[in-house]
Amino acid sequence: MEKTVVLAITKNGVNIGQNLKELFPDWNIFAPVKFSNEDSEIIWYSEPTSEKIIELFKNNNALVCIFSLGAVIRLIAPHLKDKKTDPAVIVIDDKTNFVISVLSGHIGGANELTQEIAEKIGALPVITTAADVNKTIAVDMVGREFNWKIDDDSTVTKISAHMVNEEPIGVFQEIGKKNWCKKLPKNVSIYDSLEDLKNSNSKAYLIISDRVIDKNLDKESVIYRPPSLVIGIGLHWDTSKEIIKEGIEHCLEKFKLSSKSIAKLVSIKKPQDIQGLIDIEKEMNIPVEYVDREDLSEISAPNPSETVKAFEGTASVSEAAAIKVSGGELIVEKQKFPPNLTIAIARIVN
């Protein structure tokens, strides 16, 4: 894991830290200057540990502490925020008997890192998150390796409780990788349609879709958004960011698609940069891909235009670009926003 640091506050802890440095060369090891020796790999500090631990906690992705669990909790407790932003915190005892996942086990990666450290130093990993000890689905981790987003994480805790209590859970999936769970728990069933899901005896739902979901369902659901939508854009060189954004939002709303499933924006490669696309890429934090006109001209699009061909050298931009880059199916044909903007949307098929 990037930006992982180790904090040791005893002589034996320093020795353990040195061993960890050999196993994980990219990690930085911190220890009080009173234990300083000739090891240049250790970063010695002179300020109180109560100050140093907070600095490390706030500026790293993972913090490994080689001292008692109780002391770690007392020191970091006033600075905890939430599991989406707090770093992973792991504790190793002074004899390396145990490696304990303390904080941000799932989203922060502490559980996975705990397993890795324990395996390498021959210690016992201690992981207490309910989904792991019950060997069931960790609701907040579904699809994470495929860059799925959770639409609204306010329901995660409630649905997780249903999951670990082995109550009936229904799953509906229409897009995204199918191998997100190696083996479904016995309380989890897959349904072929949203209607079947609604009519089931499920207490809660996991829905994997790029479509806007009925409000009657989403209160009892965790909805996952795989990056499945490729938005093709045809435009003039001076089309503004605001016009592009308005067109995208209009199409998503009209066809009931989620913005959280946008994988990328695509357009034709022009002789000069289009500032509107550069700006929208920054604002939406979604990559823009540019396709050569020769590649677009090879795509059979449903709504070619002789006018577009005269200006761009190919009869389709928005539809052809979306089809080309997605490698999938066109689900929203060209939508026109006069005078110079067209939008089309294709879905990536796994």
PDB file of C-alpha atoms in Angstrom, residues 17-305:
ATOM      1  CA  GLY A  17      10.524  -1.947  12.475  1.00  0.00           C
ATOM      2  CA  GLN A  18      13.928  -2.693  10.961  1.00  0.00           C
ATOM      3  CA  ASN A  19      12.699  -6.147   9.961  1.00  0.00           C
ATOM      4  CA  LEU A  20       9.589  -4.630   8.389  1.00  0.00           C
ATOM      5  CA  LYS A  21      11.785  -2.229   6.407  1.00  0.00           C
ATOM      6  CA  GLU A  22      13.579  -5.216   4.887  1.00  0.00           C
ATOM      7  CA  LEU A  23      10.248  -6.804   3.957  1.00  0.00           C
ATOM      8  CA  PHE A  24       8.646  -3.567   2.744  1.00  0.00           C
ATOM      9  CA  PRO A  25      11.475  -1.309   1.468  1.00  0.00           C
ATOM     10  CA  ASP A  26       9.143   1.552   0.511  1.00  0.00           C
ATOM     11  CA  TRP A  27       7.864   2.007   4.057  1.00  0.00           C
ATOM     12  CA  ASN A  28       9.256   4.683   6.382  1.00  0.00           C
ATOM     13  CA  ILE A  29      10.024   3.672   9.970  1.00  0.00           C
ATOM     14  CA  PHE A  30       9.774   6.259  12.772  1.00  0.00           C
ATOM     15  CA  ALA A  31      11.119   5.912  16.315  1.00  0.00           C
ATOM     16  CA  PRO A  32      12.087   8.205  19.242  1.00  0.00           C
ATOM     17  CA  VAL A  33      15.574   9.666  18.997  1.00  0.00           C
ATOM     18  CA  LYS A  34      16.454   8.237  22.435  1.00  0.00           C
ATOM     19  CA  PHE A  35      16.736   4.810  20.759  1.00  0.00           C
ATOM     20  CA  SER A  36      18.876   6.074  17.879  1.00  0.00           C
ATOM     21  CA  ASN A  37      21.582   3.802  16.552  1.00  0.00           C
ATOM     22  CA  GLU A  38      23.659   3.598  13.401  1.00  0.00           C
ATOM     23  CA  ASP A  39      20.705   2.472  11.281  1.00  0.00           C
ATOM     24  CA  SER A  40      20.166   5.222   8.724  1.00  0.00           C
ATOM     25  CA  GLU A  41      16.941   3.558   7.571  1.00  0.00           C
ATOM     26  CA  ILE A  42      15.116   4.723  10.722  1.00  0.00           C
ATOM     27  CA  ILE A  43      13.703   8.253  10.892  1.00  0.00           C
ATOM     28  CA  TRP A  44      14.361   9.440  14.451  1.00  0.00           C
ATOM     29  CA  TYR A  45      12.055  12.034  15.965  1.00  0.00           C
ATOM     30  CA  SER A  46      12.410  14.213  19.064  1.00  0.00           C
ATOM     31  CA  GLU A  47       8.856  15.501  19.575  1.00  0.00           C
ATOM     32  CA  PRO A  48       6.406  13.691  21.886  1.00  0.00           C
ATOM     33  CA  THR A  49       4.948  10.504  20.412  1.00  0.00           C
ATOM     34  CA  SER A  50       1.463  11.917  21.069  1.00  0.00           C
ATOM     35  CA  GLU A  51       2.250  14.604  18.478  1.00  0.00           C
ATOM     36  CA  LYS A  52       4.133  12.408  16.035  1.00  0.00           C
ATOM     37  CA  ILE A  53       1.403   9.798  15.749  1.00  0.00           C
ATOM     38  CA  ILE A  54      -1.167  12.420  14.757  1.00  0.00           C
ATOM     39  CA  GLU A  55       1.138  13.828  12.078  1.00  0.00           C
ATOM     40  CA  LEU A  56       1.609  10.332  10.653  1.00  0.00           C
ATOM     41  CA  PHE A  57      -2.096   9.525  10.981  1.00  0.00           C
ATOM     42  CA  LYS A  58      -3.144  12.599   9.004  1.00  0.00           C
ATOM     43  CA  ASN A  59      -0.566  12.345   6.214  1.00  0.00           C
ATOM     44  CA  ASN A  60      -0.467   8.673   5.245  1.00  0.00           C
ATOM     45  CA  ASN A  61      -2.684   5.927   3.860  1.00  0.00           C
ATOM     46  CA  ALA A  62      -1.679   3.358   6.466  1.00  0.00           C
ATOM     47  CA  LEU A  63      -0.139   3.557   9.942  1.00  0.00           C
ATOM     48  CA  VAL A  64       1.443   0.490  11.553  1.00  0.00           C
ATOM     49  CA  CYS A  65       2.026   0.918  15.296  1.00  0.00           C
ATOM     50  CA  ILE A  66       4.332  -1.393  17.228  1.00  0.00           C
ATOM     51  CA  PHE A  67       2.955  -0.860  20.721  1.00  0.00           C
ATOM     52  CA  SER A  68      -0.189  -1.597  22.697  1.00  0.00           C
ATOM     53  CA  LEU A  69      -3.635  -1.407  21.126  1.00  0.00           C
ATOM     54  CA  GLY A  70      -4.999   0.606  24.048  1.00  0.00           C
ATOM     55  CA  ALA A  71      -2.331   3.283  23.711  1.00  0.00           C
ATOM     56  CA  VAL A  72      -2.936   3.586  19.979  1.00  0.00           C
ATOM     57  CA  ILE A  73      -6.682   4.032  20.483  1.00  0.00           C
ATOM     58  CA  ARG A  74      -6.221   6.708  23.141  1.00  0.00           C
ATOM     59  CA  LEU A  75      -3.804   8.655  20.947  1.00  0.00           C
ATOM     60  CA  ILE A  76      -5.775   8.642  17.691  1.00  0.00           C
ATOM     61  CA  ALA A  77      -9.368   8.689  19.024  1.00  0.00           C
ATOM     62  CA  PRO A  78      -9.826  12.503  19.025  1.00  0.00           C
ATOM     63  CA  HIS A  79      -8.805  12.628  15.358  1.00  0.00           C
ATOM     64  CA  LEU A  80     -11.092   9.982  13.858  1.00  0.00           C
ATOM     65  CA  LYS A  81     -13.488  11.212  11.140  1.00  0.00           C
ATOM     66  CA  ASP A  82     -15.051   8.443   9.061  1.00  0.00           C
ATOM     67  CA  LYS A  83     -14.155   5.196   7.321  1.00  0.00           C
ATOM     68  CA  LYS A  84     -13.995   6.860   3.918  1.00  0.00           C
ATOM     69  CA  THR A  85     -11.167   9.213   4.897  1.00  0.00           C
ATOM     70  CA  ASP A  86      -9.386   7.726   7.931  1.00  0.00           C
ATOM     71  CA  PRO A  87      -6.206   5.784   7.109  1.00  0.00           C
ATOM     72  CA  ALA A  88      -5.748   2.106   7.793  1.00  0.00           C
ATOM     73  CA  VAL A  89      -4.386   1.561  11.303  1.00  0.00           C
ATOM     74  CA  ILE A  90      -2.669  -1.681  12.294  1.00  0.00           C
ATOM     75  CA  VAL A  91      -1.113  -2.714  15.603  1.00  0.00           C
ATOM     76  CA  ILE A  92       1.704  -5.228  16.097  1.00  0.00           C
ATOM     77  CA  ASP A  93       2.566  -6.336  19.617  1.00  0.00           C
ATOM     78  CA  ASP A  94       6.114  -6.143  20.984  1.00  0.00           C
ATOM     79  CA  LYS A  95       6.742  -9.862  20.439  1.00  0.00           C
ATOM     80  CA  THR A  96       5.118 -10.077  16.993  1.00  0.00           C
ATOM     81  CA  ASN A  97       2.567 -12.591  18.209  1.00  0.00           C
ATOM     82  CA  PHE A  98      -0.348 -10.678  16.690  1.00  0.00           C
ATOM     83  CA  VAL A  99      -1.042  -8.268  13.843  1.00  0.00           C
ATOM     84  CA  ILE A 100      -4.319  -6.474  14.566  1.00  0.00           C
ATOM     85  CA  SER A 101      -6.497  -4.636  12.058  1.00  0.00           C
ATOM     86  CA  VAL A 102      -7.736  -1.640  14.068  1.00  0.00           C
ATOM     87  CA  LEU A 103      -9.248   0.922  11.715  1.00  0.00           C
ATOM     88  CA  SER A 104     -10.514   1.163   8.124  1.00  0.00           C
ATOM     89  CA  GLY A 105     -10.444  -2.576   7.636  1.00  0.00           C
ATOM     90  CA  HIS A 106     -12.364  -2.658   4.383  1.00  0.00           C
ATOM     91  CA  ILE A 107     -12.261   0.663   2.542  1.00  0.00           C
ATOM     92  CA  GLY A 108      -8.881   1.663   3.961  1.00  0.00           C
ATOM     93  CA  GLY A 109      -7.373  -1.753   3.273  1.00  0.00           C
ATOM     94  CA  ALA A 110      -6.281  -2.545   6.848  1.00  0.00           C
ATOM     95  CA  ASN A 111      -7.619  -6.107   6.750  1.00  0.00           C
ATOM     96  CA  GLU A 112      -5.741  -6.988   3.581  1.00  0.00           C
ATOM     97  CA  LEU A 113      -2.537  -5.361   4.826  1.00  0.00           C
ATOM     98  CA  THR A 114      -2.885  -7.133   8.192  1.00  0.00           C
ATOM     99  CA  GLN A 115      -3.025 -10.484   6.407  1.00  0.00           C
ATOM    100  CA  GLU A 116       0.031  -9.628   4.331  1.00  0.00           C
ATOM    101  CA  ILE A 117       2.142  -8.482   7.294  1.00  0.00           C
ATOM    102  CA  ALA A 118       1.134 -11.447   9.453  1.00  0.00           C
ATOM    103  CA  GLU A 119       2.043 -13.908   6.717  1.00  0.00           C
ATOM    104  CA  LYS A 120       5.472 -12.354   6.200  1.00  0.00           C
ATOM    105  CA  ILE A 121       6.460 -12.128   9.880  1.00  0.00           C
ATOM    106  CA  GLY A 122       4.814 -15.372  11.003  1.00  0.00           C
ATOM    107  CA  ALA A 123       2.248 -13.736  13.292  1.00  0.00           C
ATOM    108  CA  LEU A 124      -1.455 -14.362  13.848  1.00  0.00           C
ATOM    109  CA  PRO A 125      -3.700 -11.888  11.993  1.00  0.00           C
ATOM    110  CA  VAL A 126      -6.544 -10.493  14.100  1.00  0.00           C
ATOM    111  CA  ILE A 127      -9.491  -9.280  12.005  1.00  0.00           C
ATOM    112  CA  THR A 128     -12.824  -8.570  13.653  1.00  0.00           C
ATOM    113  CA  THR A 129     -15.041  -7.114  10.907  1.00  0.00           C
ATOM    114  CA  ALA A 130     -18.271  -9.113  10.851  1.00  0.00           C
ATOM    115  CA  ALA A 131     -18.273  -9.873   7.126  1.00  0.00           C
ATOM    116  CA  ASP A 132     -14.804 -11.388   7.375  1.00  0.00           C
ATOM    117  CA  VAL A 133     -15.307 -13.506  10.484  1.00  0.00           C
ATOM    118  CA  ASN A 134     -18.653 -14.748   9.150  1.00  0.00           C
ATOM    119  CA  LYS A 135     -17.135 -15.314   5.701  1.00  0.00           C
ATOM    120  CA  THR A 136     -19.914 -13.436   3.966  1.00  0.00           C
ATOM    121  CA  ILE A 137     -20.102 -10.515   1.530  1.00  0.00           C
ATOM    122  CA  ALA A 138     -18.548  -7.241   2.675  1.00  0.00           C
ATOM    123  CA  VAL A 139     -21.211  -4.906   1.320  1.00  0.00           C
ATOM    124  CA  ASP A 140     -18.906  -1.879   1.231  1.00  0.00           C
ATOM    125  CA  MET A 141     -16.289  -3.773  -0.798  1.00  0.00           C
ATOM    126  CA  VAL A 142     -18.384  -5.241  -3.607  1.00  0.00           C
ATOM    127  CA  GLY A 143     -16.808  -4.467  -6.989  1.00  0.00           C
ATOM    128  CA  ARG A 144     -14.070  -2.333  -5.520  1.00  0.00           C
ATOM    129  CA  GLU A 145     -11.393  -4.104  -7.573  1.00  0.00           C
ATOM    130  CA  PHE A 146     -13.370  -3.155 -10.703  1.00  0.00           C
ATOM    131  CA  ASN A 147     -13.727   0.529  -9.712  1.00  0.00           C
ATOM    132  CA  TRP A 148     -17.436   0.286  -8.974  1.00  0.00           C
ATOM    133  CA  LYS A 149     -18.884   3.212  -7.034  1.00  0.00           C
ATOM    134  CA  ILE A 150     -21.573   3.039  -4.373  1.00  0.00           C
ATOM    135  CA  ASP A 151     -24.442   5.324  -5.309  1.00  0.00           C
ATOM    136  CA  ASP A 152     -25.412   6.237  -1.732  1.00  0.00           C
ATOM    137  CA  ASP A 153     -23.386   4.813   1.139  1.00  0.00           C
ATOM    138  CA  SER A 154     -25.948   5.831   3.777  1.00  0.00           C
ATOM    139  CA  THR A 155     -27.600   2.412   3.406  1.00  0.00           C
ATOM    140  CA  VAL A 156     -24.408   0.352   3.713  1.00  0.00           C
ATOM    141  CA  THR A 157     -24.535  -0.174   7.493  1.00  0.00           C
ATOM    142  CA  LYS A 158     -28.169  -1.278   7.460  1.00  0.00           C
ATOM    143  CA  ILE A 159     -27.737  -3.672   4.531  1.00  0.00           C
ATOM    144  CA  SER A 160     -24.518  -5.029   6.052  1.00  0.00           C
ATOM    145  CA  ALA A 161     -26.444  -5.914   9.209  1.00  0.00           C
ATOM    146  CA  HIS A 162     -28.955  -7.905   7.148  1.00  0.00           C
ATOM    147  CA  MET A 163     -26.050  -9.656   5.436  1.00  0.00           C
ATOM    148  CA  VAL A 164     -24.120 -10.729   8.546  1.00  0.00           C
ATOM    149  CA  ASN A 165     -27.362 -11.778  10.261  1.00  0.00           C
ATOM    150  CA  GLU A 166     -27.978 -14.133   7.319  1.00  0.00           C
ATOM    151  CA  GLU A 167     -31.298 -12.579   6.375  1.00  0.00           C
ATOM    152  CA  PRO A 168     -32.499 -12.994   2.760  1.00  0.00           C
ATOM    153  CA  ILE A 169     -30.625 -10.708   0.370  1.00  0.00           C
ATOM    154  CA  GLY A 170     -31.577 -10.304  -3.291  1.00  0.00           C
ATOM    155  CA  VAL A 171     -29.142  -9.384  -6.055  1.00  0.00           C
ATOM    156  CA  PHE A 172     -29.957  -7.910  -9.445  1.00  0.00           C
ATOM    157  CA  GLN A 173     -27.091  -7.286 -11.867  1.00  0.00           C
ATOM    158  CA  GLU A 174     -27.377  -5.990 -15.414  1.00  0.00           C
ATOM    159  CA  ILE A 175     -23.857  -4.683 -16.061  1.00  0.00           C
ATOM    160  CA  GLY A 176     -20.313  -5.095 -14.757  1.00  0.00           C
ATOM    161  CA  LYS A 177     -18.034  -8.039 -14.101  1.00  0.00           C
ATOM    162  CA  LYS A 178     -19.852 -11.151 -12.962  1.00  0.00           C
ATOM    163  CA  ASN A 179     -17.028 -12.543 -10.821  1.00  0.00           C
ATOM    164  CA  TRP A 180     -17.370  -9.998  -7.985  1.00  0.00           C
ATOM    165  CA  CYS A 181     -18.120 -12.801  -5.519  1.00  0.00           C
ATOM    166  CA  LYS A 182     -16.428 -16.203  -5.733  1.00  0.00           C
ATOM    167  CA  LYS A 183     -19.196 -17.997  -3.876  1.00  0.00           C
ATOM    168  CA  LEU A 184     -22.516 -16.507  -2.812  1.00  0.00           C
ATOM    169  CA  PRO A 185     -23.596 -17.112   0.805  1.00  0.00           C
ATOM    170  CA  LYS A 186     -26.693 -19.265   1.230  1.00  0.00           C
ATOM    171  CA  ASN A 187     -28.825 -16.253   2.201  1.00  0.00           C
ATOM    172  CA  VAL A 188     -28.074 -14.425  -1.070  1.00  0.00           C
ATOM    173  CA  SER A 189     -30.112 -15.043  -4.233  1.00  0.00           C
ATOM    174  CA  ILE A 190     -29.771 -13.635  -7.749  1.00  0.00           C
ATOM    175  CA  TYR A 191     -32.818 -12.398  -9.661  1.00  0.00           C
ATOM    176  CA  ASP A 192     -33.142 -11.828 -13.401  1.00  0.00           C
ATOM    177  CA  SER A 193     -35.171  -8.624 -13.231  1.00  0.00           C
ATOM    178  CA  LEU A 194     -35.973  -5.769 -10.887  1.00  0.00           C
ATOM    179  CA  GLU A 195     -39.585  -6.923 -10.867  1.00  0.00           C
ATOM    180  CA  ASP A 196     -38.576 -10.386  -9.638  1.00  0.00           C
ATOM    181  CA  LEU A 197     -36.349  -8.733  -7.052  1.00  0.00           C
ATOM    182  CA  LYS A 198     -39.199  -6.566  -5.743  1.00  0.00           C
ATOM    183  CA  ASN A 199     -41.516  -9.580  -5.527  1.00  0.00           C
ATOM    184  CA  SER A 200     -39.015 -11.720  -3.624  1.00  0.00           C
ATOM    185  CA  ASN A 201     -38.879 -12.248   0.139  1.00  0.00           C
ATOM    186  CA  SER A 202     -35.575 -10.372   0.357  1.00  0.00           C
ATOM    187  CA  LYS A 203     -35.040  -8.061   3.329  1.00  0.00           C
ATOM    188  CA  ALA A 204     -32.497  -6.022   1.367  1.00  0.00           C
ATOM    189  CA  TYR A 205     -31.050  -5.719  -2.114  1.00  0.00           C
ATOM    190  CA  LEU A 206     -27.726  -5.371  -3.888  1.00  0.00           C
ATOM    191  CA  ILE A 207     -28.330  -3.743  -7.271  1.00  0.00           C
ATOM    192  CA  ILE A 208     -25.585  -3.450  -9.894  1.00  0.00           C
ATOM    193  CA  SER A 209     -26.748  -1.091 -12.606  1.00  0.00           C
ATOM    194  CA  ASP A 210     -26.045   2.116 -14.499  1.00  0.00           C
ATOM    195  CA  ARG A 211     -29.726   3.060 -14.509  1.00  0.00           C
ATOM    196  CA  VAL A 212     -31.587   5.293 -12.072  1.00  0.00           C
ATOM    197  CA  ILE A 213     -33.390   2.989  -9.628  1.00  0.00           C
ATOM    198  CA  ASP A 214     -36.961   3.354  -8.371  1.00  0.00           C
ATOM    199  CA  LYS A 215     -37.116   5.252  -5.061  1.00  0.00           C
ATOM    200  CA  ASN A 216     -39.181   2.428  -3.557  1.00  0.00           C
ATOM    201  CA  LEU A 217     -36.199   0.119  -3.982  1.00  0.00           C
ATOM    202  CA  ASP A 218     -33.200   2.288  -3.221  1.00  0.00           C
ATOM    203  CA  LYS A 219     -34.048   2.785   0.468  1.00  0.00           C
ATOM    204  CA  GLU A 220     -33.502  -0.930   1.066  1.00  0.00           C
ATOM    205  CA  SER A 221     -30.619  -1.278  -1.365  1.00  0.00           C
ATOM    206  CA  VAL A 222     -26.965  -0.700  -1.886  1.00  0.00           C
ATOM    207  CA  ILE A 223     -26.666   0.341  -5.518  1.00  0.00           C
ATOM    208  CA  TYR A 224     -23.345  -0.179  -7.271  1.00  0.00           C
ATOM    209  CA  ARG A 225     -22.283   1.825 -10.313  1.00  0.00           C
ATOM    210  CA  PRO A 226     -19.767   0.081 -12.586  1.00  0.00           C
ATOM    211  CA  PRO A 227     -17.984   2.404 -15.058  1.00  0.00           C
ATOM    212  CA  SER A 228     -20.080   1.267 -18.021  1.00  0.00           C
ATOM    213  CA  LEU A 229     -21.100   4.365 -19.966  1.00  0.00           C
ATOM    214  CA  VAL A 230     -19.082   5.973 -22.747  1.00  0.00           C
ATOM    215  CA  ILE A 231     -20.404   9.362 -23.815  1.00  0.00           C
ATOM    216  CA  GLY A 232     -19.675  10.382 -27.389  1.00  0.00           C
ATOM    217  CA  ILE A 233     -19.540  14.114 -28.061  1.00  0.00           C
ATOM    218  CA  GLY A 234     -19.703  15.939 -31.377  1.00  0.00           C
ATOM    219  CA  LEU A 235     -19.018  19.657 -31.110  1.00  0.00           C
ATOM    220  CA  HIS A 236     -17.552  22.812 -32.594  1.00  0.00           C
ATOM    221  CA  TRP A 237     -14.082  23.898 -31.525  1.00  0.00           C
ATOM    222  CA  ASP A 238     -15.474  26.752 -29.392  1.00  0.00           C
ATOM    223  CA  THR A 239     -18.281  24.825 -27.614  1.00  0.00           C
ATOM    224  CA  SER A 240     -18.066  25.728 -23.929  1.00  0.00           C
ATOM    225  CA  LYS A 241     -17.793  23.501 -20.887  1.00  0.00           C
ATOM    226  CA  GLU A 242     -21.183  24.716 -19.685  1.00  0.00           C
ATOM    227  CA  ILE A 243     -22.933  23.715 -22.925  1.00  0.00           C
ATOM    228  CA  ILE A 244     -21.260  20.271 -22.914  1.00  0.00           C
ATOM    229  CA  LYS A 245     -22.187  19.644 -19.297  1.00  0.00           C
ATOM    230  CA  GLU A 246     -25.770  20.736 -19.864  1.00  0.00           C
ATOM    231  CA  GLY A 247     -26.071  18.339 -22.804  1.00  0.00           C
ATOM    232  CA  ILE A 248     -24.654  15.410 -20.835  1.00  0.00           C
ATOM    233  CA  GLU A 249     -26.909  16.056 -17.850  1.00  0.00           C
ATOM    234  CA  HIS A 250     -29.973  16.370 -20.093  1.00  0.00           C
ATOM    235  CA  CYS A 251     -29.265  13.006 -21.744  1.00  0.00           C
ATOM    236  CA  LEU A 252     -28.629  11.229 -18.456  1.00  0.00           C
ATOM    237  CA  GLU A 253     -31.845  12.566 -16.968  1.00  0.00           C
ATOM    238  CA  LYS A 254     -33.938  11.873 -20.076  1.00  0.00           C
ATOM    239  CA  PHE A 255     -32.767   8.268 -20.382  1.00  0.00           C
ATOM    240  CA  LYS A 256     -32.549   7.632 -16.617  1.00  0.00           C
ATOM    241  CA  LEU A 257     -28.831   6.850 -16.470  1.00  0.00           C
ATOM    242  CA  SER A 258     -26.432   7.487 -13.588  1.00  0.00           C
ATOM    243  CA  SER A 259     -23.564   9.944 -13.902  1.00  0.00           C
ATOM    244  CA  LYS A 260     -21.569   7.747 -11.507  1.00  0.00           C
ATOM    245  CA  SER A 261     -21.342   5.090 -14.222  1.00  0.00           C
ATOM    246  CA  ILE A 262     -19.624   7.332 -16.775  1.00  0.00           C
ATOM    247  CA  ALA A 263     -16.355   5.650 -17.734  1.00  0.00           C
ATOM    248  CA  LYS A 264     -15.105   8.283 -20.157  1.00  0.00           C
ATOM    249  CA  LEU A 265     -16.010  10.996 -22.630  1.00  0.00           C
ATOM    250  CA  VAL A 266     -14.942  10.609 -26.265  1.00  0.00           C
ATOM    251  CA  SER A 267     -14.763  12.848 -29.300  1.00  0.00           C
ATOM    252  CA  ILE A 268     -12.967  13.273 -32.602  1.00  0.00           C
ATOM    253  CA  LYS A 269      -9.338  14.332 -32.621  1.00  0.00           C
ATOM    254  CA  LYS A 270      -9.213  17.872 -34.021  1.00  0.00           C
ATOM    255  CA  PRO A 271      -6.221  19.896 -35.262  1.00  0.00           C
ATOM    256  CA  GLN A 272      -6.450  22.100 -32.174  1.00  0.00           C
ATOM    257  CA  ASP A 273      -7.371  21.446 -28.551  1.00  0.00           C
ATOM    258  CA  ILE A 274     -10.983  22.025 -27.578  1.00  0.00           C
ATOM    259  CA  GLN A 275     -10.972  24.051 -24.387  1.00  0.00           C
ATOM    260  CA  GLY A 276     -14.509  23.017 -23.482  1.00  0.00           C
ATOM    261  CA  LEU A 277     -13.473  19.339 -23.368  1.00  0.00           C
ATOM    262  CA  ILE A 278     -10.329  20.141 -21.391  1.00  0.00           C
ATOM    263  CA  ASP A 279     -12.410  22.056 -18.853  1.00  0.00           C
ATOM    264  CA  ILE A 280     -15.160  19.424 -18.563  1.00  0.00           C
ATOM    265  CA  GLU A 281     -12.549  16.714 -17.998  1.00  0.00           C
ATOM    266  CA  LYS A 282     -11.172  18.661 -15.039  1.00  0.00           C
ATOM    267  CA  GLU A 283     -14.561  19.572 -13.581  1.00  0.00           C
ATOM    268  CA  MET A 284     -16.154  16.123 -13.855  1.00  0.00           C
ATOM    269  CA  ASN A 285     -12.896  14.243 -13.183  1.00  0.00           C
ATOM    270  CA  ILE A 286     -13.700  11.940 -16.094  1.00  0.00           C
ATOM    271  CA  PRO A 287     -11.081  11.215 -18.783  1.00  0.00           C
ATOM    272  CA  VAL A 288     -11.609  12.392 -22.355  1.00  0.00           C
ATOM    273  CA  GLU A 289     -10.391  10.177 -25.190  1.00  0.00           C
ATOM    274  CA  TYR A 290      -9.861  11.438 -28.725  1.00  0.00           C
ATOM    275  CA  VAL A 291     -10.340   9.220 -31.792  1.00  0.00           C
ATOM    276  CA  ASP A 292      -8.905   9.750 -35.283  1.00  0.00           C
ATOM    277  CA  ARG A 293     -11.464  10.477 -38.007  1.00  0.00           C
ATOM    278  CA  GLU A 294     -10.157   7.501 -40.001  1.00  0.00           C
ATOM    279  CA  ASP A 295     -11.106   5.162 -37.152  1.00  0.00           C
ATOM    280  CA  LEU A 296     -14.524   6.779 -36.773  1.00  0.00           C
ATOM    281  CA  SER A 297     -15.264   6.464 -40.487  1.00  0.00           C
ATOM    282  CA  GLU A 298     -14.991   2.672 -40.168  1.00  0.00           C
ATOM    283  CA  ILE A 299     -17.868   2.543 -37.658  1.00  0.00           C
ATOM    284  CA  SER A 300     -21.418   1.956 -38.854  1.00  0.00           C
ATOM    285  CA  ALA A 301     -23.529   4.500 -36.945  1.00  0.00           C
ATOM    286  CA  PRO A 302     -27.340   4.657 -37.122  1.00  0.00           C
ATOM    287  CA  ASN A 303     -27.557   8.396 -37.863  1.00  0.00           C
ATOM    288  CA  PRO A 304     -24.795   9.479 -40.273  1.00  0.00           C
ATOM    289  CA  SER A 305     -24.761  13.064 -41.488  1.00  0.00           C
TER     290      SER A 305
END
